XYZ file of C-alpha atoms in Angstrom:
116
model
C -42.817 12.159 15.341
C -41.432 9.095 17.111
C -37.900 8.081 16.242
C -37.052 4.389 16.067
C -34.675 3.363 18.842
C -32.091 1.089 17.244
C -28.998 -0.540 18.694
C -25.643 0.027 17.035
C -23.872 -3.281 16.421
C -20.655 -1.720 15.076
C -19.283 1.168 13.031
C -17.590 1.471 9.654
C -15.220 4.197 8.571
C -14.725 4.379 4.809
C -11.441 6.079 3.922
C -11.543 7.459 0.375
C -8.516 7.970 -1.857
C -7.431 8.259 -5.467
C -4.259 7.412 -7.385
C -2.548 10.565 -6.075
C -3.486 9.962 -2.414
C -3.168 6.158 -2.183
C 0.206 6.392 -0.378
C -1.346 8.749 2.183
C -4.257 6.337 2.604
C -1.747 3.521 3.167
C -0.034 5.464 5.957
C -3.370 6.231 7.635
C -4.382 2.576 7.291
C -1.117 1.308 8.767
C -1.440 3.664 11.727
C -5.082 2.662 12.326
C -4.112 -0.997 12.312
C -1.231 -0.527 14.727
C -3.012 1.824 17.179
C -6.437 0.210 17.398
C -7.997 -3.247 17.376
C -9.974 -2.609 14.209
C -10.783 -4.809 11.262
C -9.231 -3.439 8.079
C -11.152 -4.206 4.903
C -9.493 -4.763 1.576
C -8.410 -2.036 -0.786
C -11.107 -1.142 -3.305
C -9.333 0.672 -6.128
C -12.586 1.057 -8.064
C -16.007 2.314 -6.950
C -17.943 -0.414 -5.145
C -21.466 -0.515 -3.727
C -22.613 2.976 -2.806
C -19.048 4.341 -2.736
C -18.252 6.608 -5.707
C -14.464 6.366 -5.570
C -11.719 4.102 -4.268
C -11.796 3.335 -0.563
C -11.095 0.858 2.176
C -13.294 0.111 5.144
C -12.342 0.102 8.805
C -14.739 -1.773 11.110
C -14.800 -1.132 14.853
C -17.012 -1.680 17.879
C -19.165 0.963 19.579
C -16.865 1.148 22.614
C -14.002 2.149 20.276
C -15.838 5.122 18.740
C -14.472 7.646 21.257
C -10.902 6.706 20.354
C -11.024 5.847 16.656
C -13.135 8.750 15.367
C -11.252 11.570 17.152
C -7.999 10.019 15.930
C -9.349 10.046 12.360
C -10.471 13.663 12.788
C -6.920 14.714 13.577
C -4.946 12.253 11.464
C -6.876 11.667 8.229
C -4.226 13.726 6.366
C -6.750 15.475 4.140
C -8.579 12.311 3.072
C -12.369 12.206 3.087
C -13.868 9.716 5.535
C -17.432 8.490 5.999
C -18.258 7.113 9.459
C -21.555 5.294 9.920
C -23.189 2.933 12.396
C -24.404 -0.535 11.509
C -27.962 -0.853 12.777
C -29.419 -3.148 10.140
C -30.789 -0.245 8.063
C -28.034 0.345 5.495
C -29.800 3.264 3.801
C -30.323 5.229 7.025
C -26.884 4.226 8.319
C -25.167 5.695 5.241
C -27.343 8.826 5.091
C -29.295 9.953 8.156
C -26.996 8.493 10.827
C -23.627 9.113 9.151
C -20.948 11.705 9.706
C -18.307 12.988 7.322
C -14.735 14.055 7.933
C -13.666 16.226 5.033
C -15.801 16.576 1.911
C -19.187 14.853 1.829
C -19.200 12.645 -1.259
C -22.322 11.750 -3.211
C -23.082 8.104 -2.447
C -25.085 5.860 -4.768
C -27.849 5.083 -2.271
C -29.890 3.306 -4.973
C -27.464 0.389 -4.632
C -28.415 0.058 -0.956
C -32.131 0.471 -1.652
C -31.944 -2.415 -4.126
C -30.772 -4.703 -1.310
C -33.924 -4.131 0.736
């Protein structure tokens, strides 16, 4: 089987939280923003898109992966985090090419499939 060779334009980290962990998520977010040149997305206090619970997105470039992801591994403070590339194939990016820090949540991939 031949695998498609696709370039990674950027990465997203989705940091998940709930009402009890929102303050923790805020501390992680503040630290991410002060340590790294990342783009912090808005707070999503309700499920949105394929994401089943509240989250915010952190966007970063491929050359930042080696710094941002290890930092998240050690400093996510128990929060669940999805990290995925952006290759232009949202379904594969969120499933096949993704990695999870913490618990793997069940995404609503049908939302992404509907965008194709």
